[in-house]
Coordinates of C-alpha atoms in Angstrom, one line a residue:
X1 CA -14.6 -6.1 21.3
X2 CA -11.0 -5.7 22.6
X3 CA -8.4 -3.7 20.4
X4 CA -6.1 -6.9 20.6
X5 CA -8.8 -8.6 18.7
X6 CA -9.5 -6.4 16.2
X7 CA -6.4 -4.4 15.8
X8 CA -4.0 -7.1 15.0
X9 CA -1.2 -5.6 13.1
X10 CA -1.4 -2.0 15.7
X11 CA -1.0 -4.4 18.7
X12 CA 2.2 -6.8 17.3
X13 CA 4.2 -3.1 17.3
X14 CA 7.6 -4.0 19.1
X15 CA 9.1 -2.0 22.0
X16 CA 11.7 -1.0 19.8
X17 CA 15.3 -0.4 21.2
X18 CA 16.0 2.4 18.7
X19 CA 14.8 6.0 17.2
X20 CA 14.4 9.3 18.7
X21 CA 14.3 10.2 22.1
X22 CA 12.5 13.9 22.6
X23 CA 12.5 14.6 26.6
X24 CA 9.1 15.2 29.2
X25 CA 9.0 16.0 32.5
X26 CA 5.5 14.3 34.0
X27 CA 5.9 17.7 35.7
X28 CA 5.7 18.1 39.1
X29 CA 5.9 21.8 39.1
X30 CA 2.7 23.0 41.4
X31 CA 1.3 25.9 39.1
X32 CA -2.3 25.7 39.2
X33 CA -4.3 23.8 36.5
X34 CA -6.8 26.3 34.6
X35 CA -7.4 26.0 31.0
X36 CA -7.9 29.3 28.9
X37 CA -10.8 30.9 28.8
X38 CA -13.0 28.6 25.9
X39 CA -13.1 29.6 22.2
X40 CA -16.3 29.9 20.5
X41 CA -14.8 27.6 17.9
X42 CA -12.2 26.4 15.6
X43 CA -13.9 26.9 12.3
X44 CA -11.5 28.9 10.5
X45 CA -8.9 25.9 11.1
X46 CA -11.4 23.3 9.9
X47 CA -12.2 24.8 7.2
X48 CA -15.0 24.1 4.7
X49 CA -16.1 20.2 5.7
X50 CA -18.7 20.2 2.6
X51 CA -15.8 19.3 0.3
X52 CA -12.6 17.0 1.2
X53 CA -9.0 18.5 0.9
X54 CA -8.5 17.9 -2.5
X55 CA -11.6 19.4 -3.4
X56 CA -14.2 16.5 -4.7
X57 CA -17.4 16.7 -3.3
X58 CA -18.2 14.0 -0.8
X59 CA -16.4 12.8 2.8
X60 CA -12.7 13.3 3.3
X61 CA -11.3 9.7 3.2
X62 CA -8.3 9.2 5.8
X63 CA -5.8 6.3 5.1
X64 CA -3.3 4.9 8.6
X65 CA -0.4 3.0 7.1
X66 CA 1.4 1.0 9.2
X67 CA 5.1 1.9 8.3
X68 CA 6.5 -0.9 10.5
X69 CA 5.4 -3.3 7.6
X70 CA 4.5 -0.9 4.6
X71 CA 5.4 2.4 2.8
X72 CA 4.2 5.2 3.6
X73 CA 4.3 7.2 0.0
X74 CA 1.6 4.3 -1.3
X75 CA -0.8 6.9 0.2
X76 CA -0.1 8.9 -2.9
X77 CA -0.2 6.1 -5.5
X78 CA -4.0 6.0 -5.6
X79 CA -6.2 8.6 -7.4
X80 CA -10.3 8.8 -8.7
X81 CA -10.3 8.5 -12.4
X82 CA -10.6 12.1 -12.9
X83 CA -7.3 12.7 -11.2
X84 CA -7.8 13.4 -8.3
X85 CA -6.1 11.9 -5.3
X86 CA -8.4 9.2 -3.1
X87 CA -7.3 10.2 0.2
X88 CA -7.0 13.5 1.6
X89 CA -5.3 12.5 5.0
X90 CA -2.6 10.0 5.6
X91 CA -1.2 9.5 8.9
X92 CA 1.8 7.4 9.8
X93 CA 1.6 4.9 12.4
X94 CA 3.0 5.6 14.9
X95 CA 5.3 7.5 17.3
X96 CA 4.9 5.9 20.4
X97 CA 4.5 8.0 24.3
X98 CA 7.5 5.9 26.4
X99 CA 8.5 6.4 30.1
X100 CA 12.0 6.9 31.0
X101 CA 12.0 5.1 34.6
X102 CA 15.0 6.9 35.6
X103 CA 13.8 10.3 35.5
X104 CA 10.3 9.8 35.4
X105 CA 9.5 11.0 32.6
X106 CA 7.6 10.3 29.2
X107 CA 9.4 10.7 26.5
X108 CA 8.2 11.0 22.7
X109 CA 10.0 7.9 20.8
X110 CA 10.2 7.2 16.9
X111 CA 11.0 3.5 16.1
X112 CA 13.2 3.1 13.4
X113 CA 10.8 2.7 10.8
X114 CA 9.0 5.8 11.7
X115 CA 12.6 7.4 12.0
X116 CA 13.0 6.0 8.5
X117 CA 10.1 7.9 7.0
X118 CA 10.7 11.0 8.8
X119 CA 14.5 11.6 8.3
X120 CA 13.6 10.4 4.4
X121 CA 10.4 12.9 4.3
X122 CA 12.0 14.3 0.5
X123 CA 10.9 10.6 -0.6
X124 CA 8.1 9.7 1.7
X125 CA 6.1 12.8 2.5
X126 CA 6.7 15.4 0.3
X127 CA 5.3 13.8 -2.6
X128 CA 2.5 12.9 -1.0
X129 CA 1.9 16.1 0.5
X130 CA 2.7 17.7 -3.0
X131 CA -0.6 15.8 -4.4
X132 CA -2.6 18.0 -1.1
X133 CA -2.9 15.1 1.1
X134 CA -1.9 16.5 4.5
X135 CA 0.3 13.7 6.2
X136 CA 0.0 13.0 10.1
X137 CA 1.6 11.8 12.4
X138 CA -0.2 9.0 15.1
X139 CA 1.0 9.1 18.3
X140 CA 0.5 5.8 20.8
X141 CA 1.2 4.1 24.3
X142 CA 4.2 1.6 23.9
X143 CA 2.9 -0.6 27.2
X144 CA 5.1 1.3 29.2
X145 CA 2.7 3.3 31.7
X146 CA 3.0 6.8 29.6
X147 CA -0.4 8.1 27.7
X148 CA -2.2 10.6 26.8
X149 CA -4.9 10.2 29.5
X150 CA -2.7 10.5 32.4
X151 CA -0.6 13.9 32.6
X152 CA -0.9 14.9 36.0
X153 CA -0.5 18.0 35.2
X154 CA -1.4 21.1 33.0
X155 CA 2.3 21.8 32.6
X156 CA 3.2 18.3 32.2
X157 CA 0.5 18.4 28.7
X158 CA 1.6 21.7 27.9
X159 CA 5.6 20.0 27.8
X160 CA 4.2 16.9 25.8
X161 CA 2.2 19.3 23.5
X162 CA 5.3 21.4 22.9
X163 CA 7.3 18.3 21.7
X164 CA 4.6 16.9 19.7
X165 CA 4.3 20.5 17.9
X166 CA 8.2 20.7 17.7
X167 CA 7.7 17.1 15.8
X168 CA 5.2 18.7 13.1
X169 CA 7.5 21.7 12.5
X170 CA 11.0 20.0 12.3
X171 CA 9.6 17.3 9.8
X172 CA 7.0 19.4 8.1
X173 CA 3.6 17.4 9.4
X174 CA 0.6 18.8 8.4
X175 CA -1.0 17.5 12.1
X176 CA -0.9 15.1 14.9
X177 CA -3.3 12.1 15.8
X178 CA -4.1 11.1 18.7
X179 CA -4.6 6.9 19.6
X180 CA -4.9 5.8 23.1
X181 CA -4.0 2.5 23.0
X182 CA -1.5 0.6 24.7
X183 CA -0.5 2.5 27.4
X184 CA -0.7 0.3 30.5
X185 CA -1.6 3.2 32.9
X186 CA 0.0 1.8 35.9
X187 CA 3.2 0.3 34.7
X188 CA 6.3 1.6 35.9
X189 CA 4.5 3.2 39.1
X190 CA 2.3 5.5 36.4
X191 CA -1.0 7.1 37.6
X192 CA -4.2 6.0 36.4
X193 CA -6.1 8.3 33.6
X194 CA -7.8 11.5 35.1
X195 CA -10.2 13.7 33.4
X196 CA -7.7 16.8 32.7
X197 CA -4.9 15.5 30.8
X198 CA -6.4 14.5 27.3
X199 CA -8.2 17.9 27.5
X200 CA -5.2 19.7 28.6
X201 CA -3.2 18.3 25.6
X202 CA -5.4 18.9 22.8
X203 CA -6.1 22.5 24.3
X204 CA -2.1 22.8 24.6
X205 CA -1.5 21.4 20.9
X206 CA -4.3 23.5 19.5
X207 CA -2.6 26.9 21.2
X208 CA 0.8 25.7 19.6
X209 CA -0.4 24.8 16.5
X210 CA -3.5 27.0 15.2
X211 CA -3.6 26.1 11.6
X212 CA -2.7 22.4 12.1
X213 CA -5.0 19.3 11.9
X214 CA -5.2 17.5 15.3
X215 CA -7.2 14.2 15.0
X216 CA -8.5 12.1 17.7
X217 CA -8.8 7.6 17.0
X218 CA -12.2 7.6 19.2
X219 CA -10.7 4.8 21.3
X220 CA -9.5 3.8 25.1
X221 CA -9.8 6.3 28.6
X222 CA -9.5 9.3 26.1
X223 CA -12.8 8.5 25.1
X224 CA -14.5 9.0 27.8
X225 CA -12.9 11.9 28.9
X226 CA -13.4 14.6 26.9
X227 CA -14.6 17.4 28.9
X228 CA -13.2 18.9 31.6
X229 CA -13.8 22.6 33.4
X230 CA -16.1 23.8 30.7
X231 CA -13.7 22.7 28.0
X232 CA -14.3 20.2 24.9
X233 CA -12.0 18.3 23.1
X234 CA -14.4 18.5 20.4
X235 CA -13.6 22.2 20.8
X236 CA -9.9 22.0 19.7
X237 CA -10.0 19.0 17.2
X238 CA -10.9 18.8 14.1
X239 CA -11.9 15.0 13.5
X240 CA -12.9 12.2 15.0
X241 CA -13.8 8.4 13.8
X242 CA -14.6 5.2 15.0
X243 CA -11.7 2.7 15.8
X244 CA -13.1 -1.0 15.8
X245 CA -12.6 -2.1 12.4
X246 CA -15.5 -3.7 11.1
X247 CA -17.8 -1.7 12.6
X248 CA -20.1 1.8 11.8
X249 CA -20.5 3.7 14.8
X250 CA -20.1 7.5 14.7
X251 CA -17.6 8.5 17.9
X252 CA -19.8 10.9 20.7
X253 CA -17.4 13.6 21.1
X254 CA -18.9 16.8 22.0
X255 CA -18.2 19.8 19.9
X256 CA -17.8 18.0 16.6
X257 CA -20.4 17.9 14.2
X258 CA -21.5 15.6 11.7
X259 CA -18.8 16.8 9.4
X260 CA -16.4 16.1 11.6
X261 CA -17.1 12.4 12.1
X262 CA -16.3 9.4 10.7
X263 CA -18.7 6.2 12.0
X264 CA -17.1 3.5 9.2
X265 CA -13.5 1.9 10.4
X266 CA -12.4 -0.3 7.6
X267 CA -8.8 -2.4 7.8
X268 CA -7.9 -2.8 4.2
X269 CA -6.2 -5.9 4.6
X270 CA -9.8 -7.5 6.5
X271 CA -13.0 -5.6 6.1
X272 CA -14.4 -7.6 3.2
X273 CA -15.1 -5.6 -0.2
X274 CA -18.7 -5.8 0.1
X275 CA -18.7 -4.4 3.9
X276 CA -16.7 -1.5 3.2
X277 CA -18.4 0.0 0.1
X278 CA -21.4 -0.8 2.8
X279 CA -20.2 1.3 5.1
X280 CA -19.6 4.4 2.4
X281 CA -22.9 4.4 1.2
X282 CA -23.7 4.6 5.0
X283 CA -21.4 7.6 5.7
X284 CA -22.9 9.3 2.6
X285 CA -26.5 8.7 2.7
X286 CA -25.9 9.7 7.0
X287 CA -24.3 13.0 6.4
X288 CA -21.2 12.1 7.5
X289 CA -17.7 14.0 6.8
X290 CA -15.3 11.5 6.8
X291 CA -14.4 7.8 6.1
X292 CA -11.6 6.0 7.8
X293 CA -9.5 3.4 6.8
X294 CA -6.7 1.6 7.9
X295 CA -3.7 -1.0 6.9
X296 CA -2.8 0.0 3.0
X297 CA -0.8 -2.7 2.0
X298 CA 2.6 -2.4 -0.9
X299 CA 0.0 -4.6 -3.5
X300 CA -1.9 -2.8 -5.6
X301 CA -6.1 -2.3 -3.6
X302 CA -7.3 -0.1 -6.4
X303 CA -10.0 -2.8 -6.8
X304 CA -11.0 -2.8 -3.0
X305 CA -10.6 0.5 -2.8
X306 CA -12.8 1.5 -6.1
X307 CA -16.0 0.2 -4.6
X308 CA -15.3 3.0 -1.5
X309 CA -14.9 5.8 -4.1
X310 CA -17.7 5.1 -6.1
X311 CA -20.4 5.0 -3.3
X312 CA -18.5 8.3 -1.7
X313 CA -17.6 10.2 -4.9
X314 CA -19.1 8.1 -7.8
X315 CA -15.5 7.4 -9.3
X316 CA -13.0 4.4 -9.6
X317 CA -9.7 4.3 -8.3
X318 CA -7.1 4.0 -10.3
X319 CA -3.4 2.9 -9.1
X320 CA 0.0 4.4 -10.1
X321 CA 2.7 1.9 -8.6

């Protein structure tokens, strides 16, 4: 199924004329491509999977909202009936990769409702952060020709990495996710995806940021190219889950276990009730560390989102407008 057809909302997103503008050289500098030598793993940065980040027993449950259309700090609004918060990652959606024509390069773009929630952060992602949900930021292809799965070059990742880590620091991110979608590898005289630039990224990002969560929307080229020279993506990532909302299929990236996974992809706003708590039980019952949902709308879901809880952590959600 294409994502056109079951992404709706992700692929209405306008080539917007105004935000920030952060600067990449596609590089054309000739130092040779090697990766570092491979670590044995990245445990200390994933931490302890058997128990989300707000420390309830069960899956972590990760919430995209859509801030072209909804508010970001609605992330924070919902908790279990013991207290605790629901989700334990939200990630904003999205800062887009663009291609500046002129100079041939990609550039890192912020629409003006992502600029909105980032320049606003003491309103929008503190508080949530202050309930120990670790906030994201998505990052996608704006049809322009730029992506993550065509870097040409190590240098040329390890330029886009060192934006996308400048991004997390200046505005206090707890991570950065990773969506190829909407590229359009080709446009604007582009290359084609190759099977070094996703790994050079990650591996660039994961260098730059040790203690940060970098996320990966199993989706597009990226997903098929997640090895390269001995070197996993799985390796430098801490989470993975399936894109096609509606569907349960766990995401085969090597290097990520079970914990790291999430097979359920629920759109709030379209997954039926009964599908998604489904698909919960599922992730539980399958071993499965992490439950992915997408779309959180301004109206109060507590309802929709009570029959996820109480499958993953036997507990209602409550809502706090």
């Amino acid at each position: 199924m294409s994502s056109m057809t079951v992404k709706t909302n992700r692929a209405a997103r306008p080539l917007a004329l105004f935000g920030t503008l952060l600067t990449l050289l596609f590089s054309a500098c000739q130092k040779k491509d090697e990766l570092p030598t491979p670590t044995a793993s990245i445990d200390a940065v994933k931490g302890d999977m058997s128990t989300n980040a707000v420390g309830v027993t069960g899956p972590k449950t990760v919430c995209y909202v859509e801030v072209n259309n909804y508010n970001f700090n609605n992330v924070g609004k919902y908790s279990l009936s013991t207290g605790e918060p629901l989700f334990d990652i939200g990630i904003i959606f999205a800062a887009n990769i663009n291609y500046n024509t002129s100079t041939q390069r990609a550039t890192l773009f912020f629409n003006t409702q992502v600029t909105n929630v980032l320049n606003n952060r003491a309103t929008t992602i503190q508080p949530v952060q202050a309930r120990g949900i670790k906030v994201l930021l998505s990052i996608l292809g704006n049809h322009q020709g730029a992506g993550v799965s065509n870097f040409p070059s190590q240098a040329a990742a390890r330029e886009f990495a060192q934006l996308l880590a400048n991004a997390v620091n200046t505005y206090g991110l707890d991570g950065i996710d990773f969506d190829d979608e909407y590229a359009d590898y080709g446009t604007n005289g582009t290359g084609q995806p190759n099977s070094s630039s996703f790994v050079y990224l990650v591996s660039a990002l994961r260098e730059l940021m040790p203690n940060k969560i970098i996320s990966f929307y199993y989706y597009g080229p990226a997903a098929s190219r997640l090895s390269y020279n001995g070197v996993t993506v799985g390796s430098k990532i801490n989470y993975s889950w399936n894109a096609v909302y509606g569907t349960y299929s766990a995401p085969n990236v090597p290097g990520l276990a079970k914990a790291n996974l999430g097979p359920a992809a629920v759109q709030i706003t379209a997954t039926s009730a009964s599908t998604a708590t489904s698909f919960a039980t599922r992730t539980k019952t399958d071993g499965y560390g992490v439950y992915m949902t997408y779309d959180l709308p301004n109206t109060n879901s507590s309802t929709y989102l009570s029959g996820i809880s109480n499958a993953l952590y036997g507990k209602s959600t409550t809502y706090t407008p």
